[in-house]
C-alpha positions in Angstrom: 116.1 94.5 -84.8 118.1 91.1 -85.8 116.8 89.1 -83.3 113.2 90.3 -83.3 113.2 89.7 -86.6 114.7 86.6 -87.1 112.3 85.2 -84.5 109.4 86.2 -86.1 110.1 84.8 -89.2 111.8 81.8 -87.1 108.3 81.1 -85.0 106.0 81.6 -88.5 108.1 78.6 -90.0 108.0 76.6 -86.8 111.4 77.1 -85.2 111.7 77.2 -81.7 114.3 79.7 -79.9 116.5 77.1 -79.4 116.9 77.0 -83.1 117.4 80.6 -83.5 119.8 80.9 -80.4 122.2 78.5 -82.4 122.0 80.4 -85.2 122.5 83.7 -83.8 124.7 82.8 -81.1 126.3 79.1 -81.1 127.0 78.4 -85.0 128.5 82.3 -85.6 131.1 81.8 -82.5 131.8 78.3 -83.8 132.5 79.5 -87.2 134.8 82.7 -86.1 136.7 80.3 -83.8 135.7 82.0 -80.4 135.7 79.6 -77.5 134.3 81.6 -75.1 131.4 83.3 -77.0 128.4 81.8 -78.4 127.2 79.5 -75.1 126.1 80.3 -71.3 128.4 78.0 -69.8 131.3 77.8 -66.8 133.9 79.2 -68.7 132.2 81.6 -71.3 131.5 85.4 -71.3 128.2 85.2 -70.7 126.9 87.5 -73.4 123.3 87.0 -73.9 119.9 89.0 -74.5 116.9 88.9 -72.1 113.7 88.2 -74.4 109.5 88.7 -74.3 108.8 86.0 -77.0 105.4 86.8 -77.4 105.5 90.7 -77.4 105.3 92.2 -80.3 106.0 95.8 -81.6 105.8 98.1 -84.6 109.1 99.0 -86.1 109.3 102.9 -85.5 112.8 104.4 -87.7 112.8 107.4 -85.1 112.9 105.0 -82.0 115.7 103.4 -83.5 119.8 103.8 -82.0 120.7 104.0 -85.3 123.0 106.4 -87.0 121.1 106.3 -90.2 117.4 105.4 -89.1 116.0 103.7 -92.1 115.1 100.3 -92.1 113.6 97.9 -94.3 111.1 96.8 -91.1 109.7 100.3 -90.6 105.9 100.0 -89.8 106.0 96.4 -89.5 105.0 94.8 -86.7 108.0 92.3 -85.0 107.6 89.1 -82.5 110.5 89.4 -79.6 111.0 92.1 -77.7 114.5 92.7 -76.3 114.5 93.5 -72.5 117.8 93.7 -71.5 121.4 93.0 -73.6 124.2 91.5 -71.1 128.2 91.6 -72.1 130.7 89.5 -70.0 127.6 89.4 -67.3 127.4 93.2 -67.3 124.1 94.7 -68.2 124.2 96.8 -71.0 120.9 97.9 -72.2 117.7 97.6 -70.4 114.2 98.5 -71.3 116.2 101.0 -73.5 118.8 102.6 -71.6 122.1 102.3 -72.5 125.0 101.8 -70.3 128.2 103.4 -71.8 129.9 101.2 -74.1 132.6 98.6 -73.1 133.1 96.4 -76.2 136.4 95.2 -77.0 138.1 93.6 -79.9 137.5 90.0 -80.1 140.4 87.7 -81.6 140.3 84.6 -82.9 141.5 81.4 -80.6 144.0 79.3 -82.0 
């Protein structure tokens, strides 16, 4: 829900998604000192989500991959709809599916 939801309130302010993808993305690798996150680059992971801008839903708790499935957004209705989550280039998530997990602990460059 943290990109949906930043968006909406993002685009009802007048930010654009460039804004938002530097603060999701760009300005939290920059601050944890990881060089190859936070940019689709030569060089870089290539983590990045595939997003519907204009879609919208309404925040359902039992649709949820929580663990605990209550959320301060349930019933409301969200701008940004998340097709697809990529890792290293590797499609993990699409239209809901999960591929099995292959996360890995990320150290800070020096």
């Amino acid at each position: 829900l943290g990109l949906p939801a930043i968006w909406t309130e993002a685009r009802r302010r007048g930010h654009s998604l460039d804004d938002v993808a530097r603060w999701m993305s760009a300005a939290p690798a920059e601050l944890a000192g990881l060089t190859r996150k936070g940019a689709i680059e030569a060089g870089r992971d290539a983590d990045f989500a595939v997003l519907a801008p204009e879609a919208t839903f309404t925040v359902d708790p039992a649709e949820l991959f929580h663990r605990n499935q209550v959320t301060a957004y349930a019933g409301k209705t969200l701008h940004g709809v998340v097709r697809s989550s990529w890792l290293r280039g590797v499609r993990i998530a699409s239209d809901g599916v999960l591929a099995e997990p292959t996360g890995r602990l990320l150290e800070r460059d020096r």
